[in-house]
Amino acid sequence: MKHLTGLCNIPASNITSILDMAAGYKKKLITPCPSFEPSLQNKRIALVFFENSTRTRFSFEIAARHLGAGTLNFSASSSSVSKGESLSDTIKNLEAMQVDAFVLRHPSSGAADLITRITSKNVINAGDGSHEHPTQALLDMFTLREYFGTIDGLKVIIIGDVLHSRVARSNIYGLITAGAEVGICCPVTLMPPDADQLGITLFTDLDRAIAWADTAIVLRLQLERATGGYLPSLEEYSVHYGLTDERLERVQKHLLVLHPGPINREIEIANNVADRIQPPGYSKSMLLEQVTNGVAVRMAVLNTLLTL
């Protein structure tokens, strides 16, 4: 692996290798004074983010520093992009400064793949449009594997705005490769047009989806969709697709709950469901555990790609 632009067609052995390496990093991360071999000493990683980010940007920066690498933080609003510079020229200029890898977030689908054709450096996709977000899916998979012991045979339901979600795409590809059964649950207006070709189970009824699943990945509802003709209203979406204690109690289903963040509280997920770490209740939230796991997984990705 020279690049990680998505999980589509990535072999299961590569995914397993990254998750295994992340498990080793996680054991050290949760100790009081974590210390790691500086395998990326003298490497320089450009964090090129054309969209806002908290978890992804900071976890990549922390991951790089744990491994001894330096980071360069790029912000489109304060760069020459604001003067009209193209993505290609931006990357070429950064490469001329002798950076070793690019971690890219961009609003256009396919941006990460484009960069791989114009640079000799490693490229990691930190989310491009509605295409893919591979490291988010890997940390979700790591979280599930750590909790259940295996991904093979798990029934995973992805709930929400699947049509516009890069997280959903990467999770579908990665989870199926790892042997999970994947379902999606959303209004028909937010169902991808190729959903029936993805090898997944389709639901529009959330109660049925929950009853089917072992665990749920709740997606952030992109609030602009409510005014874009996709939804009648946020209130109606919340009634039919919001994950709440009342719904879980009605279905009588204990559910492990993941969410990539940021969350819209009381819209796609209720406060109790988002915050519940310990019972009583029918859910267990893994939201903060996912954030910790994101550092370990991104360490594994950086080490895998940059030490070839």
PDB file of C-alpha atoms in Angstrom:
ATOM      1  CA  MET A   1       0.000   0.000   0.000  1.00  0.00           C
ATOM      2  CA  LYS A   2       1.433   3.325  -1.114  1.00  0.00           C
ATOM      3  CA  HIS A   3      -1.828   5.261  -0.714  1.00  0.00           C
ATOM      4  CA  LEU A   4      -5.080   4.913   1.204  1.00  0.00           C
ATOM      5  CA  THR A   5      -7.778   6.716  -0.753  1.00  0.00           C
ATOM      6  CA  GLY A   6     -10.592   4.292   0.054  1.00  0.00           C
ATOM      7  CA  LEU A   7     -11.512   0.784   1.217  1.00  0.00           C
ATOM      8  CA  CYS A   8     -13.127  -0.305  -2.049  1.00  0.00           C
ATOM      9  CA  ASN A   9     -11.097  -3.292  -3.330  1.00  0.00           C
ATOM     10  CA  ILE A  10      -8.626  -3.191  -0.419  1.00  0.00           C
ATOM     11  CA  PRO A  11      -7.758  -6.818   0.463  1.00  0.00           C
ATOM     12  CA  ALA A  12      -8.950  -8.203   3.794  1.00  0.00           C
ATOM     13  CA  SER A  13      -5.338  -9.019   4.702  1.00  0.00           C
ATOM     14  CA  ASN A  14      -4.372  -5.329   4.494  1.00  0.00           C
ATOM     15  CA  ILE A  15      -7.299  -4.319   6.698  1.00  0.00           C
ATOM     16  CA  THR A  16      -6.461  -7.015   9.246  1.00  0.00           C
ATOM     17  CA  SER A  17      -2.816  -5.945   9.310  1.00  0.00           C
ATOM     18  CA  ILE A  18      -3.757  -2.330  10.061  1.00  0.00           C
ATOM     19  CA  LEU A  19      -6.240  -3.338  12.783  1.00  0.00           C
ATOM     20  CA  ASP A  20      -3.710  -5.692  14.387  1.00  0.00           C
ATOM     21  CA  MET A  21      -1.077  -2.951  14.450  1.00  0.00           C
ATOM     22  CA  ALA A  22      -3.625  -0.502  15.884  1.00  0.00           C
ATOM     23  CA  ALA A  23      -4.378  -2.945  18.699  1.00  0.00           C
ATOM     24  CA  GLY A  24      -0.728  -2.821  19.758  1.00  0.00           C
ATOM     25  CA  TYR A  25      -0.729   0.983  19.689  1.00  0.00           C
ATOM     26  CA  LYS A  26      -4.008   1.128  21.647  1.00  0.00           C
ATOM     27  CA  LYS A  27      -2.507  -0.849  24.558  1.00  0.00           C
ATOM     28  CA  LYS A  28       0.207   1.782  24.951  1.00  0.00           C
ATOM     29  CA  LEU A  29      -2.067   4.779  24.282  1.00  0.00           C
ATOM     30  CA  ILE A  30      -4.251   4.087  27.285  1.00  0.00           C
ATOM     31  CA  THR A  31      -1.290   3.912  29.684  1.00  0.00           C
ATOM     32  CA  PRO A  32      -0.429   6.984  31.825  1.00  0.00           C
ATOM     33  CA  CYS A  33       2.771   7.807  29.897  1.00  0.00           C
ATOM     34  CA  PRO A  34       2.576   6.270  26.421  1.00  0.00           C
ATOM     35  CA  SER A  35       5.877   5.892  24.593  1.00  0.00           C
ATOM     36  CA  PHE A  36       6.379   4.686  21.039  1.00  0.00           C
ATOM     37  CA  GLU A  37       9.242   3.833  18.723  1.00  0.00           C
ATOM     38  CA  PRO A  38       9.832   6.918  16.507  1.00  0.00           C
ATOM     39  CA  SER A  39       9.443   4.928  13.273  1.00  0.00           C
ATOM     40  CA  LEU A  40       8.634   8.092  11.307  1.00  0.00           C
ATOM     41  CA  GLN A  41      11.432  10.250  12.680  1.00  0.00           C
ATOM     42  CA  ASN A  42      12.394  13.039  10.245  1.00  0.00           C
ATOM     43  CA  LYS A  43       9.237  12.477   8.176  1.00  0.00           C
ATOM     44  CA  ARG A  44       7.059  15.493   7.377  1.00  0.00           C
ATOM     45  CA  ILE A  45       3.316  15.036   6.900  1.00  0.00           C
ATOM     46  CA  ALA A  46       1.166  17.768   5.365  1.00  0.00           C
ATOM     47  CA  LEU A  47      -2.365  17.900   6.779  1.00  0.00           C
ATOM     48  CA  VAL A  48      -4.183  19.496   3.847  1.00  0.00           C
ATOM     49  CA  PHE A  49      -7.727  20.221   4.993  1.00  0.00           C
ATOM     50  CA  PHE A  50     -10.103  22.133   2.725  1.00  0.00           C
ATOM     51  CA  GLU A  51     -12.980  21.473   5.153  1.00  0.00           C
ATOM     52  CA  ASN A  52     -13.320  21.976   8.887  1.00  0.00           C
ATOM     53  CA  SER A  53     -12.390  19.067  11.143  1.00  0.00           C
ATOM     54  CA  THR A  54     -11.743  18.379  14.803  1.00  0.00           C
ATOM     55  CA  ARG A  55     -11.424  14.623  15.425  1.00  0.00           C
ATOM     56  CA  THR A  56      -9.769  13.651  12.131  1.00  0.00           C
ATOM     57  CA  ARG A  57      -7.254  16.502  11.948  1.00  0.00           C
ATOM     58  CA  PHE A  58      -6.168  16.315  15.587  1.00  0.00           C
ATOM     59  CA  SER A  59      -5.977  12.527  15.676  1.00  0.00           C
ATOM     60  CA  PHE A  60      -3.739  12.491  12.586  1.00  0.00           C
ATOM     61  CA  GLU A  61      -1.549  15.162  14.155  1.00  0.00           C
ATOM     62  CA  ILE A  62      -1.283  13.279  17.462  1.00  0.00           C
ATOM     63  CA  ALA A  63      -0.683   9.990  15.619  1.00  0.00           C
ATOM     64  CA  ALA A  64       2.137  11.523  13.577  1.00  0.00           C
ATOM     65  CA  ARG A  65       3.820  13.042  16.615  1.00  0.00           C
ATOM     66  CA  HIS A  66       3.629   9.784  18.584  1.00  0.00           C
ATOM     67  CA  LEU A  67       5.594   8.180  15.724  1.00  0.00           C
ATOM     68  CA  GLY A  68       8.185  10.967  15.611  1.00  0.00           C
ATOM     69  CA  ALA A  69       6.940  12.755  12.481  1.00  0.00           C
ATOM     70  CA  GLY A  70       6.509  16.479  12.036  1.00  0.00           C
ATOM     71  CA  THR A  71       3.254  17.941  10.721  1.00  0.00           C
ATOM     72  CA  LEU A  72       2.416  20.948   8.563  1.00  0.00           C
ATOM     73  CA  ASN A  73      -1.101  22.274   9.019  1.00  0.00           C
ATOM     74  CA  PHE A  74      -2.682  23.691   5.877  1.00  0.00           C
ATOM     75  CA  SER A  75      -5.836  25.790   6.001  1.00  0.00           C
ATOM     76  CA  ALA A  76      -7.503  26.722   2.723  1.00  0.00           C
ATOM     77  CA  SER A  77      -8.918  29.990   4.079  1.00  0.00           C
ATOM     78  CA  SER A  78      -5.462  31.353   4.923  1.00  0.00           C
ATOM     79  CA  SER A  79      -3.592  29.912   1.938  1.00  0.00           C
ATOM     80  CA  SER A  80      -3.089  30.845  -1.711  1.00  0.00           C
ATOM     81  CA  VAL A  81      -6.244  28.866  -2.502  1.00  0.00           C
ATOM     82  CA  SER A  82      -8.117  31.997  -1.434  1.00  0.00           C
ATOM     83  CA  LYS A  83      -6.284  33.758  -4.297  1.00  0.00           C
ATOM     84  CA  GLY A  84      -7.346  31.166  -6.851  1.00  0.00           C
ATOM     85  CA  GLU A  85      -4.552  28.579  -6.647  1.00  0.00           C
ATOM     86  CA  SER A  86      -5.667  25.126  -7.856  1.00  0.00           C
ATOM     87  CA  LEU A  87      -5.503  21.921  -5.806  1.00  0.00           C
ATOM     88  CA  SER A  88      -2.848  20.525  -8.148  1.00  0.00           C
ATOM     89  CA  ASP A  89      -0.622  23.586  -7.788  1.00  0.00           C
ATOM     90  CA  THR A  90      -1.068  23.566  -4.014  1.00  0.00           C
ATOM     91  CA  ILE A  91       0.054  19.935  -3.791  1.00  0.00           C
ATOM     92  CA  LYS A  92       2.997  20.461  -6.158  1.00  0.00           C
ATOM     93  CA  ASN A  93       4.219  23.433  -4.136  1.00  0.00           C
ATOM     94  CA  LEU A  94       3.954  21.530  -0.860  1.00  0.00           C
ATOM     95  CA  GLU A  95       5.783  18.588  -2.416  1.00  0.00           C
ATOM     96  CA  ALA A  96       8.560  20.970  -3.478  1.00  0.00           C
ATOM     97  CA  MET A  97       8.999  21.770   0.210  1.00  0.00           C
ATOM     98  CA  GLN A  98       9.997  18.101   0.645  1.00  0.00           C
ATOM     99  CA  VAL A  99       6.995  16.802   2.552  1.00  0.00           C
ATOM    100  CA  ASP A 100       6.752  13.005   2.708  1.00  0.00           C
ATOM    101  CA  ALA A 101       2.976  12.466   2.739  1.00  0.00           C
ATOM    102  CA  PHE A 102      -0.346  14.214   2.286  1.00  0.00           C
ATOM    103  CA  VAL A 103      -3.415  13.739   4.466  1.00  0.00           C
ATOM    104  CA  LEU A 104      -6.195  15.344   2.440  1.00  0.00           C
ATOM    105  CA  ARG A 105      -9.746  16.391   3.245  1.00  0.00           C
ATOM    106  CA  HIS A 106     -11.587  17.955   0.342  1.00  0.00           C
ATOM    107  CA  PRO A 107     -15.230  18.708  -0.540  1.00  0.00           C
ATOM    108  CA  SER A 108     -14.920  17.152  -4.009  1.00  0.00           C
ATOM    109  CA  SER A 109     -15.301  13.404  -4.496  1.00  0.00           C
ATOM    110  CA  GLY A 110     -12.217  11.918  -6.130  1.00  0.00           C
ATOM    111  CA  ALA A 111      -9.811  14.625  -4.955  1.00  0.00           C
ATOM    112  CA  ALA A 112      -7.566  12.141  -3.141  1.00  0.00           C
ATOM    113  CA  ASP A 113      -7.329   9.858  -6.172  1.00  0.00           C
ATOM    114  CA  LEU A 114      -6.463  12.887  -8.313  1.00  0.00           C
ATOM    115  CA  ILE A 115      -3.525  13.743  -6.064  1.00  0.00           C
ATOM    116  CA  THR A 116      -2.076  10.234  -6.349  1.00  0.00           C
ATOM    117  CA  ARG A 117      -1.607  10.905 -10.073  1.00  0.00           C
ATOM    118  CA  ILE A 118       0.381  14.117  -9.600  1.00  0.00           C
ATOM    119  CA  THR A 119       2.611  13.294  -6.620  1.00  0.00           C
ATOM    120  CA  SER A 120       5.158  10.620  -5.790  1.00  0.00           C
ATOM    121  CA  LYS A 121       4.390  10.993  -2.077  1.00  0.00           C
ATOM    122  CA  ASN A 122       1.979   8.943   0.055  1.00  0.00           C
ATOM    123  CA  VAL A 123      -1.643  10.111   0.008  1.00  0.00           C
ATOM    124  CA  ILE A 124      -4.208   9.388   2.721  1.00  0.00           C
ATOM    125  CA  ASN A 125      -7.826  10.338   2.177  1.00  0.00           C
ATOM    126  CA  ALA A 126      -9.265  12.059   5.254  1.00  0.00           C
ATOM    127  CA  GLY A 127     -12.650  12.416   3.539  1.00  0.00           C
ATOM    128  CA  ASP A 128     -13.478  13.529  -0.002  1.00  0.00           C
ATOM    129  CA  GLY A 129     -16.950  14.752  -0.819  1.00  0.00           C
ATOM    130  CA  SER A 130     -19.470  11.908  -0.577  1.00  0.00           C
ATOM    131  CA  HIS A 131     -16.919   9.366  -1.828  1.00  0.00           C
ATOM    132  CA  GLU A 132     -14.952   7.749   1.037  1.00  0.00           C
ATOM    133  CA  HIS A 133     -13.456   8.305   4.489  1.00  0.00           C
ATOM    134  CA  PRO A 134     -11.342   5.160   4.947  1.00  0.00           C
ATOM    135  CA  THR A 135      -9.683   5.882   8.303  1.00  0.00           C
ATOM    136  CA  GLN A 136     -13.069   6.578   9.915  1.00  0.00           C
ATOM    137  CA  ALA A 137     -14.332   3.210   8.699  1.00  0.00           C
ATOM    138  CA  LEU A 138     -11.159   1.492   9.924  1.00  0.00           C
ATOM    139  CA  LEU A 139     -11.564   2.962  13.402  1.00  0.00           C
ATOM    140  CA  ASP A 140     -15.230   1.917  13.409  1.00  0.00           C
ATOM    141  CA  MET A 141     -14.182  -1.601  12.424  1.00  0.00           C
ATOM    142  CA  PHE A 142     -11.478  -1.604  15.084  1.00  0.00           C
ATOM    143  CA  THR A 143     -14.049  -0.547  17.699  1.00  0.00           C
ATOM    144  CA  LEU A 144     -16.401  -3.351  16.684  1.00  0.00           C
ATOM    145  CA  ARG A 145     -13.654  -5.971  16.574  1.00  0.00           C
ATOM    146  CA  GLU A 146     -12.359  -4.947  19.989  1.00  0.00           C
ATOM    147  CA  TYR A 147     -15.853  -5.151  21.531  1.00  0.00           C
ATOM    148  CA  PHE A 148     -17.228  -8.274  19.836  1.00  0.00           C
ATOM    149  CA  GLY A 149     -13.936 -10.103  19.279  1.00  0.00           C
ATOM    150  CA  THR A 150     -14.588 -10.445  15.553  1.00  0.00           C
ATOM    151  CA  ILE A 151     -16.260  -8.627  12.673  1.00  0.00           C
ATOM    152  CA  ASP A 152     -17.054 -11.796  10.739  1.00  0.00           C
ATOM    153  CA  GLY A 153     -20.783 -12.540  10.971  1.00  0.00           C
ATOM    154  CA  LEU A 154     -21.756  -9.261  12.697  1.00  0.00           C
ATOM    155  CA  LYS A 155     -24.937  -7.558  11.535  1.00  0.00           C
ATOM    156  CA  VAL A 156     -24.224  -3.827  11.276  1.00  0.00           C
ATOM    157  CA  ILE A 157     -26.950  -1.302  10.489  1.00  0.00           C
ATOM    158  CA  ILE A 158     -25.965   2.153   9.187  1.00  0.00           C
ATOM    159  CA  ILE A 159     -28.678   4.707   9.945  1.00  0.00           C
ATOM    160  CA  GLY A 160     -29.203   8.128   8.400  1.00  0.00           C
ATOM    161  CA  ASP A 161     -28.080  10.173   5.409  1.00  0.00           C
ATOM    162  CA  VAL A 162     -26.409   7.353   3.499  1.00  0.00           C
ATOM    163  CA  LEU A 163     -26.769   9.117   0.150  1.00  0.00           C
ATOM    164  CA  HIS A 164     -24.295  11.878   1.025  1.00  0.00           C
ATOM    165  CA  SER A 165     -22.126   9.970   3.501  1.00  0.00           C
ATOM    166  CA  ARG A 166     -18.495   9.131   2.756  1.00  0.00           C
ATOM    167  CA  VAL A 167     -18.371   7.329   6.123  1.00  0.00           C
ATOM    168  CA  ALA A 168     -21.178   4.982   5.046  1.00  0.00           C
ATOM    169  CA  ARG A 169     -19.437   4.113   1.764  1.00  0.00           C
ATOM    170  CA  SER A 170     -16.150   3.206   3.403  1.00  0.00           C
ATOM    171  CA  ASN A 171     -17.867   1.232   6.154  1.00  0.00           C
ATOM    172  CA  ILE A 172     -19.916  -0.750   3.650  1.00  0.00           C
ATOM    173  CA  TYR A 173     -16.805  -1.709   1.654  1.00  0.00           C
ATOM    174  CA  GLY A 174     -14.641  -2.465   4.683  1.00  0.00           C
ATOM    175  CA  LEU A 175     -17.208  -4.332   6.766  1.00  0.00           C
ATOM    176  CA  ILE A 176     -18.295  -6.567   3.900  1.00  0.00           C
ATOM    177  CA  THR A 177     -14.649  -7.361   3.114  1.00  0.00           C
ATOM    178  CA  ALA A 178     -14.189  -8.341   6.775  1.00  0.00           C
ATOM    179  CA  GLY A 179     -17.186 -10.693   6.667  1.00  0.00           C
ATOM    180  CA  ALA A 180     -19.937  -8.599   8.259  1.00  0.00           C
ATOM    181  CA  GLU A 181     -23.523  -8.342   7.075  1.00  0.00           C
ATOM    182  CA  VAL A 182     -24.352  -4.700   6.441  1.00  0.00           C
ATOM    183  CA  GLY A 183     -27.715  -2.998   6.272  1.00  0.00           C
ATOM    184  CA  ILE A 184     -28.699   0.618   5.771  1.00  0.00           C
ATOM    185  CA  CYS A 185     -31.786   2.354   7.100  1.00  0.00           C
ATOM    186  CA  CYS A 186     -32.931   5.741   5.841  1.00  0.00           C
ATOM    187  CA  PRO A 187     -35.750   7.522   4.027  1.00  0.00           C
ATOM    188  CA  VAL A 188     -35.976   6.584   0.336  1.00  0.00           C
ATOM    189  CA  THR A 189     -34.867  10.133  -0.525  1.00  0.00           C
ATOM    190  CA  LEU A 190     -31.531   9.471   1.231  1.00  0.00           C
ATOM    191  CA  MET A 191     -31.012   5.993  -0.234  1.00  0.00           C
ATOM    192  CA  PRO A 192     -28.076   5.750  -2.703  1.00  0.00           C
ATOM    193  CA  PRO A 193     -29.229   4.992  -6.267  1.00  0.00           C
ATOM    194  CA  ASP A 194     -26.866   1.991  -6.432  1.00  0.00           C
ATOM    195  CA  ALA A 195     -27.866   0.636  -3.001  1.00  0.00           C
ATOM    196  CA  ASP A 196     -29.237  -2.610  -4.419  1.00  0.00           C
ATOM    197  CA  GLN A 197     -25.855  -3.312  -6.046  1.00  0.00           C
ATOM    198  CA  LEU A 198     -23.766  -2.983  -2.873  1.00  0.00           C
ATOM    199  CA  GLY A 199     -24.576  -6.376  -1.374  1.00  0.00           C
ATOM    200  CA  ILE A 200     -26.387  -4.898   1.623  1.00  0.00           C
ATOM    201  CA  THR A 201     -29.832  -5.201   3.242  1.00  0.00           C
ATOM    202  CA  LEU A 202     -32.113  -2.194   2.769  1.00  0.00           C
ATOM    203  CA  PHE A 203     -34.511  -0.870   5.414  1.00  0.00           C
ATOM    204  CA  THR A 204     -36.785   2.135   5.581  1.00  0.00           C
ATOM    205  CA  ASP A 205     -38.349   1.071   8.917  1.00  0.00           C
ATOM    206  CA  LEU A 206     -36.009   1.752  11.849  1.00  0.00           C
ATOM    207  CA  ASP A 207     -37.708  -0.692  14.226  1.00  0.00           C
ATOM    208  CA  ARG A 208     -37.157  -3.554  11.785  1.00  0.00           C
ATOM    209  CA  ALA A 209     -33.569  -2.475  11.201  1.00  0.00           C
ATOM    210  CA  ILE A 210     -32.779  -2.404  14.928  1.00  0.00           C
ATOM    211  CA  ALA A 211     -34.374  -5.807  15.459  1.00  0.00           C
ATOM    212  CA  TRP A 212     -32.124  -7.199  12.688  1.00  0.00           C
ATOM    213  CA  ALA A 213     -28.834  -5.660  13.833  1.00  0.00           C
ATOM    214  CA  ASP A 214     -26.167  -6.405  16.434  1.00  0.00           C
ATOM    215  CA  THR A 215     -24.818  -2.861  16.340  1.00  0.00           C
ATOM    216  CA  ALA A 216     -25.648   0.507  14.783  1.00  0.00           C
ATOM    217  CA  ILE A 217     -23.547   3.206  13.157  1.00  0.00           C
ATOM    218  CA  VAL A 218     -25.605   6.411  13.296  1.00  0.00           C
ATOM    219  CA  LEU A 219     -24.665   9.020  10.706  1.00  0.00           C
ATOM    220  CA  ARG A 220     -24.728  12.761  11.163  1.00  0.00           C
ATOM    221  CA  LEU A 221     -27.766  14.233   9.461  1.00  0.00           C
ATOM    222  CA  GLN A 222     -26.395  17.028   7.297  1.00  0.00           C
ATOM    223  CA  LEU A 223     -28.824  19.725   8.361  1.00  0.00           C
ATOM    224  CA  GLU A 224     -28.808  21.463   4.997  1.00  0.00           C
ATOM    225  CA  ARG A 225     -30.616  18.413   3.553  1.00  0.00           C
ATOM    226  CA  ALA A 226     -33.805  19.397   5.374  1.00  0.00           C
ATOM    227  CA  THR A 227     -34.040  22.521   3.226  1.00  0.00           C
ATOM    228  CA  GLY A 228     -32.766  20.833   0.070  1.00  0.00           C
ATOM    229  CA  GLY A 229     -35.890  18.837  -0.732  1.00  0.00           C
ATOM    230  CA  TYR A 230     -34.669  15.556   0.769  1.00  0.00           C
ATOM    231  CA  LEU A 231     -36.731  15.724   3.984  1.00  0.00           C
ATOM    232  CA  PRO A 232     -40.063  17.268   4.962  1.00  0.00           C
ATOM    233  CA  SER A 233     -38.589  18.570   8.240  1.00  0.00           C
ATOM    234  CA  LEU A 234     -36.002  17.813  10.898  1.00  0.00           C
ATOM    235  CA  GLU A 235     -38.786  17.055  13.373  1.00  0.00           C
ATOM    236  CA  GLU A 236     -40.304  14.411  11.112  1.00  0.00           C
ATOM    237  CA  TYR A 237     -36.913  12.859  10.456  1.00  0.00           C
ATOM    238  CA  SER A 238     -36.262  12.675  14.200  1.00  0.00           C
ATOM    239  CA  VAL A 239     -39.593  10.963  14.863  1.00  0.00           C
ATOM    240  CA  HIS A 240     -39.031   8.249  12.255  1.00  0.00           C
ATOM    241  CA  TYR A 241     -35.220   7.828  12.251  1.00  0.00           C
ATOM    242  CA  GLY A 242     -33.931   9.229  15.528  1.00  0.00           C
ATOM    243  CA  LEU A 243     -32.317   6.606  17.778  1.00  0.00           C
ATOM    244  CA  THR A 244     -33.958   6.991  21.197  1.00  0.00           C
ATOM    245  CA  ASP A 245     -34.410   5.027  24.431  1.00  0.00           C
ATOM    246  CA  GLU A 246     -38.140   4.802  23.744  1.00  0.00           C
ATOM    247  CA  ARG A 247     -37.537   3.097  20.401  1.00  0.00           C
ATOM    248  CA  LEU A 248     -34.986   0.639  21.812  1.00  0.00           C
ATOM    249  CA  GLU A 249     -37.297  -0.227  24.706  1.00  0.00           C
ATOM    250  CA  ARG A 250     -40.163  -0.821  22.300  1.00  0.00           C
ATOM    251  CA  VAL A 251     -38.069  -3.194  20.212  1.00  0.00           C
ATOM    252  CA  GLN A 252     -36.482  -4.690  23.379  1.00  0.00           C
ATOM    253  CA  LYS A 253     -33.063  -4.730  21.729  1.00  0.00           C
ATOM    254  CA  HIS A 254     -29.688  -4.109  23.359  1.00  0.00           C
ATOM    255  CA  LEU A 255     -27.595  -2.219  20.822  1.00  0.00           C
ATOM    256  CA  LEU A 256     -23.973  -1.086  20.634  1.00  0.00           C
ATOM    257  CA  VAL A 257     -24.031   2.427  19.173  1.00  0.00           C
ATOM    258  CA  LEU A 258     -21.333   4.183  17.116  1.00  0.00           C
ATOM    259  CA  HIS A 259     -21.342   7.631  15.530  1.00  0.00           C
ATOM    260  CA  PRO A 260     -18.551   9.326  13.525  1.00  0.00           C
ATOM    261  CA  GLY A 261     -19.359  12.762  14.981  1.00  0.00           C
ATOM    262  CA  PRO A 262     -20.114  15.540  15.222  1.00  0.00           C
ATOM    263  CA  ILE A 263     -23.564  14.616  16.494  1.00  0.00           C
ATOM    264  CA  ASN A 264     -26.832  16.502  16.193  1.00  0.00           C
ATOM    265  CA  ARG A 265     -28.308  15.820  19.596  1.00  0.00           C
ATOM    266  CA  GLU A 266     -32.023  15.029  19.742  1.00  0.00           C
ATOM    267  CA  ILE A 267     -32.202  14.803  15.950  1.00  0.00           C
ATOM    268  CA  GLU A 268     -30.464  11.627  14.746  1.00  0.00           C
ATOM    269  CA  ILE A 269     -29.585  10.458  18.262  1.00  0.00           C
ATOM    270  CA  ALA A 270     -30.984  11.164  21.717  1.00  0.00           C
ATOM    271  CA  ASN A 271     -28.794  12.508  24.502  1.00  0.00           C
ATOM    272  CA  ASN A 272     -29.168   9.371  26.625  1.00  0.00           C
ATOM    273  CA  VAL A 273     -28.207   7.086  23.749  1.00  0.00           C
ATOM    274  CA  ALA A 274     -25.209   9.233  22.772  1.00  0.00           C
ATOM    275  CA  ASP A 275     -23.886   9.487  26.342  1.00  0.00           C
ATOM    276  CA  ARG A 276     -24.720   6.090  27.858  1.00  0.00           C
ATOM    277  CA  ILE A 277     -21.514   4.230  28.629  1.00  0.00           C
ATOM    278  CA  GLN A 278     -22.933   2.007  31.389  1.00  0.00           C
ATOM    279  CA  PRO A 279     -26.359   0.351  31.807  1.00  0.00           C
ATOM    280  CA  PRO A 280     -29.190   0.487  32.729  1.00  0.00           C
ATOM    281  CA  GLY A 281     -30.673   0.968  29.303  1.00  0.00           C
ATOM    282  CA  TYR A 282     -30.846  -0.760  25.969  1.00  0.00           C
ATOM    283  CA  SER A 283     -27.815   0.937  24.439  1.00  0.00           C
ATOM    284  CA  LYS A 284     -24.095   1.328  25.003  1.00  0.00           C
ATOM    285  CA  SER A 285     -22.351   4.319  23.441  1.00  0.00           C
ATOM    286  CA  MET A 286     -18.898   3.898  21.909  1.00  0.00           C
ATOM    287  CA  LEU A 287     -18.568   7.504  20.733  1.00  0.00           C
ATOM    288  CA  LEU A 288     -15.619   8.509  22.928  1.00  0.00           C
ATOM    289  CA  GLU A 289     -14.005   5.086  22.557  1.00  0.00           C
ATOM    290  CA  GLN A 290     -14.066   5.675  18.799  1.00  0.00           C
ATOM    291  CA  VAL A 291     -12.102   8.908  19.272  1.00  0.00           C
ATOM    292  CA  THR A 292      -9.379   7.108  21.230  1.00  0.00           C
ATOM    293  CA  ASN A 293      -9.338   4.301  18.683  1.00  0.00           C
ATOM    294  CA  GLY A 294      -8.971   6.853  15.891  1.00  0.00           C
ATOM    295  CA  VAL A 295      -5.506   7.812  17.118  1.00  0.00           C
ATOM    296  CA  ALA A 296      -4.369   4.164  17.250  1.00  0.00           C
ATOM    297  CA  VAL A 297      -5.762   3.368  13.806  1.00  0.00           C
ATOM    298  CA  ARG A 298      -4.234   6.455  12.202  1.00  0.00           C
ATOM    299  CA  MET A 299      -0.888   5.613  13.766  1.00  0.00           C
ATOM    300  CA  ALA A 300      -1.157   2.191  12.128  1.00  0.00           C
ATOM    301  CA  VAL A 301      -2.079   3.701   8.761  1.00  0.00           C
ATOM    302  CA  LEU A 302       0.794   6.203   8.834  1.00  0.00           C
ATOM    303  CA  ASN A 303       3.300   3.569   9.905  1.00  0.00           C
ATOM    304  CA  THR A 304       2.068   1.109   7.254  1.00  0.00           C
ATOM    305  CA  LEU A 305       2.323   3.577   4.385  1.00  0.00           C
ATOM    306  CA  LEU A 306       5.391   5.589   5.324  1.00  0.00           C
ATOM    307  CA  THR A 307       7.749   2.786   6.366  1.00  0.00           C
ATOM    308  CA  LEU A 308       7.563   0.850   3.090  1.00  0.00           C
TER     309      LEU A 308
END
